[in-house]
Amino acid sequence: MKRTLNRISCLLLSVLMATSFVFYIKFTAGAVSILNPVTVKMTSLGSSVKTISVTINGSYMITENSTNLPALIVYTVAVSGVGLTITGGGISYTFGSSFNLSKQDNSLTGIKIHNPILNKDFNYLGNMNFSNISGNIVVTNFIDVQTYLYGVVSQEMGDSFHIEALKAQAIAARTCVYNKNFSVTDDITTQTYIGYNASFVKSIKAVDDTRDMVLTYNGDLIEAYYSASNGGYTERTDYIWSKYLPYYQVLRDDYDYNSTINIYHKPLNSLR
C-alpha cells in the first residue's frame, strides 16, 4: 500500500467512522464454499519463479483431474514449456498453462509454500491457482475475507500491539480490500499478507471482533491508507497525490512526533 499517510490517522478514523457494512458473496471451488472471496496474487514470491516447493498439510484435490493429494508430502511445482508440472510422493502430473488445488475441508491446515525471496515457509488456507505466465510461475490464493485479514493484521502490526489498536487496523485493512474489489497482492502494493498463523491470537481476535466493520465517509467506503509512521503530522492527499480526499487532513500526531523509535531529530544547522 502507498505509505504516506499514517496508521494513527486510520486508527482515529476507525473510532469515528467505523460502521457495519455487510457484503456477502459466495465462491465455490472444489468441496468448500468461500464467503467473501479475496483473490490474492502472491507477488512476494518474486517475478522470475521457475520452481516452487509446496507441502500439503490439509485435504486438497487437483481440480483438473480430481486427484486427492496425499498430505505431509513436499511437492515441486515447475515450469514445463508453456505448461506446469507437479511432482512428489511418487506422482507426476503435467498441465496446460495452469492448475488449481482446491481445499476439501474447513480445517485450519492448509498449504505450506516456500518463499524463495524471504527464504521462509508460510501456511495458506483456501484454494490455490498456479499459472505459467510468460515462463514464470504465478501463484494466486483464493481465501475468505476474515482469514485473509488474519494474515494482514498479524503482519502489518502484530500481537505486540494493544487489542484496540489491532481492531482499528483490522477495520482499515478490511476497508482497503473491499475498496480493491477483493483483488489484491500479498505485498506492500496493497497490504502485506503472510497466510494463516494460529499463534497470532490477538490479531485473529481483532479481526473476529470487528467482523463486517469498515470505514465510510458520507456513506461510501474510504480509501484507507496507512503507514508505520507519519513524522509527527498527517497530510492531505492532494499535497501528495492529485486526488483530494476530505477525510485526510493535516493534524499533529504527538504520539508519533515524540516517538524515539520512528522519529529522528537533527538540528538544521548540523546539516550545513
Short mmCIF file of C-alpha atoms in Angstrom, two decimals:
data_model
loop_
_atom_site.label_atom_id
_atom_site.label_comp_id
_atom_site.label_asym_id
_atom_site.label_seq_id
_atom_site.Cartn_x
_atom_site.Cartn_y
_atom_site.Cartn_z
CA MET A 1 0.00 0.00 0.00
CA LYS A 2 1.15 3.54 -0.65
CA ARG A 3 2.61 4.51 2.68
CA THR A 4 2.49 8.26 3.03
CA LEU A 5 -0.41 8.59 5.43
CA ASN A 6 -0.13 7.49 8.98
CA ARG A 7 -1.55 4.41 10.56
CA ILE A 8 -2.53 6.57 13.52
CA SER A 9 -4.88 8.62 11.35
CA CYS A 10 -6.63 5.44 10.31
CA LEU A 11 -6.85 4.35 13.94
CA LEU A 12 -8.59 7.60 14.83
CA LEU A 13 -10.85 7.36 11.81
CA SER A 14 -11.71 3.84 12.86
CA VAL A 15 -13.20 5.12 16.12
CA LEU A 16 -15.06 7.99 14.47
CA MET A 17 -16.26 6.44 11.25
CA ALA A 18 -16.47 2.64 11.57
CA THR A 19 -19.84 1.18 10.74
CA SER A 20 -21.32 -2.18 9.84
CA PHE A 21 -21.13 -2.92 6.14
CA VAL A 22 -22.28 -6.45 5.31
CA PHE A 23 -21.06 -7.64 1.93
CA TYR A 24 -21.75 -11.31 1.22
CA ILE A 25 -20.57 -13.11 -1.89
CA LYS A 26 -20.34 -16.85 -2.31
CA PHE A 27 -17.49 -18.52 -4.18
CA THR A 28 -17.47 -22.28 -4.69
CA ALA A 29 -14.33 -24.17 -5.59
CA GLY A 30 -13.96 -27.89 -5.02
CA ALA A 31 -15.79 -29.05 -1.93
CA VAL A 32 -15.55 -25.83 0.07
CA SER A 33 -17.72 -22.73 -0.39
CA ILE A 34 -15.98 -19.47 0.47
CA LEU A 35 -17.89 -16.37 1.57
CA ASN A 36 -16.37 -13.02 0.61
CA PRO A 37 -13.55 -14.46 -1.52
CA VAL A 38 -10.37 -12.45 -1.81
CA THR A 39 -8.09 -13.04 -4.80
CA VAL A 40 -4.51 -12.62 -3.58
CA LYS A 41 -1.77 -12.56 -6.21
CA MET A 42 1.35 -13.71 -4.38
CA THR A 43 3.85 -11.27 -5.85
CA SER A 44 6.12 -11.62 -2.80
CA LEU A 45 7.38 -14.90 -4.31
CA GLY A 46 9.20 -12.92 -6.98
CA SER A 47 8.75 -12.17 -10.67
CA SER A 48 11.05 -14.87 -12.05
CA VAL A 49 9.92 -18.13 -10.47
CA LYS A 50 10.65 -21.42 -12.23
CA THR A 51 10.02 -23.86 -9.36
CA ILE A 52 8.09 -23.68 -6.07
CA SER A 53 8.17 -26.03 -3.10
CA VAL A 54 4.69 -26.88 -1.80
CA THR A 55 3.81 -29.01 1.23
CA ILE A 56 0.24 -30.25 1.54
CA ASN A 57 -0.81 -30.26 5.21
CA GLY A 58 -4.58 -30.38 4.71
CA SER A 59 -7.03 -32.09 2.38
CA TYR A 60 -6.52 -30.85 -1.18
CA MET A 61 -7.56 -32.01 -4.62
CA ILE A 62 -6.18 -31.16 -8.05
CA THR A 63 -9.31 -29.75 -9.67
CA GLU A 64 -8.31 -30.55 -13.24
CA ASN A 65 -8.03 -34.34 -12.74
CA SER A 66 -9.89 -34.83 -9.41
CA THR A 67 -6.78 -36.26 -7.76
CA ASN A 68 -6.60 -36.04 -3.97
CA LEU A 69 -3.04 -35.24 -2.98
CA PRO A 70 -1.57 -37.18 -0.03
CA ALA A 71 -0.74 -34.90 2.88
CA LEU A 72 2.61 -34.28 4.58
CA ILE A 73 4.49 -34.62 1.30
CA VAL A 74 6.67 -31.97 -0.30
CA TYR A 75 5.70 -31.37 -3.93
CA THR A 76 7.55 -29.37 -6.55
CA VAL A 77 5.65 -27.20 -8.99
CA ALA A 78 7.80 -26.39 -12.02
CA VAL A 79 7.58 -24.68 -15.39
CA SER A 80 7.45 -27.17 -18.26
CA GLY A 81 7.47 -25.36 -21.60
CA VAL A 82 4.25 -23.36 -21.67
CA GLY A 83 2.74 -25.62 -19.01
CA LEU A 84 3.32 -26.73 -15.42
CA THR A 85 4.20 -29.97 -13.66
CA ILE A 86 3.65 -31.07 -10.07
CA THR A 87 5.76 -33.92 -8.74
CA GLY A 88 6.31 -35.57 -5.37
CA GLY A 89 5.37 -38.64 -3.35
CA GLY A 90 5.64 -40.86 -6.40
CA ILE A 91 3.25 -38.85 -8.56
CA SER A 92 3.83 -36.55 -11.51
CA TYR A 93 1.25 -34.60 -13.48
CA THR A 94 1.61 -32.14 -16.33
CA PHE A 95 -0.96 -29.47 -17.08
CA GLY A 96 -1.53 -26.70 -19.58
CA SER A 97 -0.97 -23.10 -18.58
CA SER A 98 -2.46 -23.52 -15.08
CA PHE A 99 -3.92 -25.87 -12.48
CA ASN A 100 -5.82 -25.49 -9.21
CA LEU A 101 -5.58 -27.02 -5.75
CA SER A 102 -8.97 -26.90 -4.04
CA LYS A 103 -9.36 -27.31 -0.30
CA GLN A 104 -11.70 -30.15 0.61
CA ASP A 105 -12.49 -29.31 4.22
CA ASN A 106 -12.81 -26.37 6.61
CA SER A 107 -9.87 -27.29 8.82
CA LEU A 108 -7.09 -24.85 9.72
CA THR A 109 -4.50 -27.00 7.97
CA GLY A 110 -3.56 -25.81 4.53
CA ILE A 111 -0.70 -25.50 2.07
CA LYS A 112 2.83 -24.56 3.10
CA ILE A 113 4.65 -22.62 0.39
CA HIS A 114 8.34 -21.78 0.49
CA ASN A 115 9.01 -18.12 -0.30
CA PRO A 116 12.39 -18.02 -2.10
CA ILE A 117 12.77 -14.26 -1.61
CA LEU A 118 12.26 -14.36 2.16
CA ASN A 119 13.63 -17.93 2.47
CA LYS A 120 10.74 -18.83 4.77
CA ASP A 121 7.74 -21.14 4.68
CA PHE A 122 4.23 -19.73 5.07
CA ASN A 123 0.96 -21.56 5.64
CA TYR A 124 -2.05 -20.69 3.46
CA LEU A 125 -5.67 -21.77 3.69
CA GLY A 126 -8.27 -21.65 0.93
CA ASN A 127 -7.70 -22.57 -2.70
CA MET A 128 -4.60 -22.11 -4.83
CA ASN A 129 -4.06 -21.47 -8.53
CA PHE A 130 -0.69 -22.00 -10.19
CA SER A 131 -0.23 -20.41 -13.61
CA ASN A 132 2.56 -20.27 -16.16
CA ILE A 133 2.72 -16.62 -17.21
CA SER A 134 5.42 -15.91 -19.80
CA GLY A 135 7.54 -18.77 -18.49
CA ASN A 136 7.24 -17.93 -14.79
CA ILE A 137 5.02 -19.35 -12.06
CA VAL A 138 2.37 -17.02 -10.67
CA VAL A 139 0.51 -18.20 -7.55
CA THR A 140 -2.91 -16.91 -6.53
CA ASN A 141 -4.65 -17.65 -3.23
CA PHE A 142 -8.46 -17.59 -3.06
CA ILE A 143 -9.48 -17.03 0.55
CA ASP A 144 -12.36 -15.65 2.61
CA VAL A 145 -12.06 -12.10 3.93
CA GLN A 146 -11.73 -12.98 7.61
CA THR A 147 -8.90 -15.47 7.08
CA TYR A 148 -7.20 -13.08 4.67
CA LEU A 149 -7.29 -10.36 7.33
CA TYR A 150 -5.75 -12.70 9.90
CA GLY A 151 -2.68 -12.74 7.67
CA VAL A 152 -2.72 -8.97 7.10
CA VAL A 153 -3.18 -7.64 10.64
CA SER A 154 -0.59 -10.06 12.04
CA GLN A 155 1.95 -8.77 9.51
CA GLU A 156 1.09 -5.06 9.35
CA MET A 157 1.07 -4.73 13.17
CA GLY A 158 1.35 -7.99 15.11
CA ASP A 159 0.34 -9.19 18.55
CA SER A 160 2.65 -6.84 20.45
CA PHE A 161 0.11 -4.03 19.93
CA HIS A 162 -2.93 -3.29 22.12
CA ILE A 163 -6.06 -5.17 21.07
CA GLU A 164 -7.94 -1.92 20.34
CA ALA A 165 -5.16 -0.77 18.01
CA LEU A 166 -5.32 -4.14 16.28
CA LYS A 167 -9.09 -3.76 15.87
CA ALA A 168 -8.59 -0.38 14.22
CA GLN A 169 -6.00 -1.93 11.89
CA ALA A 170 -8.43 -4.74 11.05
CA ILE A 171 -11.14 -2.22 10.11
CA ALA A 172 -8.75 -0.20 7.95
CA ALA A 173 -7.43 -3.36 6.25
CA ARG A 174 -10.96 -4.67 5.62
CA THR A 175 -11.94 -1.32 4.11
CA CYS A 176 -8.91 -1.49 1.84
CA VAL A 177 -9.68 -4.96 0.47
CA TYR A 178 -13.35 -4.07 -0.08
CA ASN A 179 -12.24 -0.96 -1.95
CA LYS A 180 -9.96 -3.10 -4.11
CA ASN A 181 -12.97 -5.26 -5.11
CA PHE A 182 -11.43 -8.22 -3.27
CA SER A 183 -8.45 -8.34 -5.67
CA VAL A 184 -5.07 -7.64 -4.06
CA THR A 185 -1.41 -8.61 -3.91
CA ASP A 186 0.37 -10.01 -0.86
CA ASP A 187 2.97 -7.23 -0.68
CA ILE A 188 3.02 -3.51 0.18
CA THR A 189 1.50 -2.63 -3.20
CA THR A 190 -1.80 -3.20 -1.38
CA GLN A 191 -1.35 -4.90 2.02
CA THR A 192 1.22 -7.37 3.31
CA TYR A 193 -0.29 -10.84 3.73
CA ILE A 194 1.53 -13.85 5.17
CA GLY A 195 -1.18 -16.51 5.24
CA TYR A 196 -2.56 -18.15 8.37
CA ASN A 197 -0.62 -18.48 11.63
CA ALA A 198 -2.64 -19.56 14.68
CA SER A 199 -0.03 -18.14 17.07
CA PHE A 200 -1.21 -14.57 16.34
CA VAL A 201 -4.07 -14.89 18.82
CA LYS A 202 -4.68 -11.16 19.39
CA SER A 203 -4.62 -10.31 15.68
CA ILE A 204 -7.14 -13.06 14.95
CA LYS A 205 -9.37 -11.88 17.80
CA ALA A 206 -9.21 -8.29 16.50
CA VAL A 207 -10.39 -9.41 13.07
CA ASP A 208 -13.17 -11.54 14.54
CA ASP A 209 -14.35 -8.79 16.91
CA THR A 210 -14.71 -6.32 14.02
CA ARG A 211 -16.38 -8.66 11.54
CA ASP A 212 -18.02 -6.75 8.62
CA MET A 213 -16.92 -3.35 10.00
CA VAL A 214 -15.44 -0.85 7.52
CA LEU A 215 -14.68 2.89 7.33
CA THR A 216 -17.12 5.11 5.45
CA TYR A 217 -17.46 8.81 4.61
CA ASN A 218 -20.88 10.10 3.52
CA GLY A 219 -21.98 6.51 3.10
CA ASP A 220 -19.10 5.44 0.83
CA LEU A 221 -16.04 3.37 1.61
CA ILE A 222 -12.99 5.50 2.25
CA GLU A 223 -9.61 4.88 0.65
CA ALA A 224 -7.95 3.56 3.79
CA TYR A 225 -4.28 4.49 3.50
CA TYR A 226 -1.98 3.87 6.44
CA SER A 227 1.73 3.70 7.22
CA ALA A 228 4.10 2.85 10.04
CA SER A 229 4.94 6.49 10.77
CA ASN A 230 3.97 9.98 9.62
CA GLY A 231 6.86 12.01 11.02
CA GLY A 232 4.63 13.72 13.56
CA TYR A 233 1.95 15.05 11.20
CA THR A 234 -0.67 13.58 8.92
CA GLU A 235 -1.02 15.04 5.43
CA ARG A 236 -3.68 15.95 2.88
CA THR A 237 -3.80 13.56 -0.05
CA ASP A 238 -3.76 16.31 -2.67
CA TYR A 239 -0.43 17.51 -1.27
CA ILE A 240 0.98 14.05 -2.03
CA TRP A 241 -1.09 12.91 -5.00
CA SER A 242 -3.53 14.80 -7.21
CA LYS A 243 -6.70 13.44 -5.60
CA TYR A 244 -8.26 15.30 -2.67
CA LEU A 245 -9.88 13.12 -0.02
CA PRO A 246 -11.64 15.32 2.58
CA TYR A 247 -11.30 12.86 5.43
CA TYR A 248 -7.48 13.16 5.40
CA GLN A 249 -6.39 16.47 6.91
CA VAL A 250 -3.17 17.93 8.33
CA LEU A 251 -3.12 17.01 12.02
CA ARG A 252 -0.32 16.91 14.56
CA ASP A 253 0.35 13.44 15.92
CA ASP A 254 2.05 13.91 19.28
CA TYR A 255 2.49 10.19 19.80
CA ASP A 256 4.48 9.75 16.62
CA TYR A 257 6.23 13.12 16.97
CA ASN A 258 7.60 12.15 20.38
CA SER A 259 8.45 8.59 19.43
CA THR A 260 12.12 7.71 19.80
CA ILE A 261 11.63 4.76 17.50
CA ASN A 262 10.03 6.35 14.44
CA ILE A 263 11.40 9.90 14.51
CA TYR A 264 14.99 11.01 14.09
CA HIS A 265 15.63 14.63 15.14
CA LYS A 266 18.61 16.52 13.75
CA PRO A 267 19.19 20.30 14.14
CA LEU A 268 19.10 22.13 10.82
CA ASN A 269 22.43 23.87 11.48
CA SER A 270 24.12 20.48 11.73
CA LEU A 271 23.14 19.77 8.13
CA ARG A 272 25.27 22.62 6.76
#
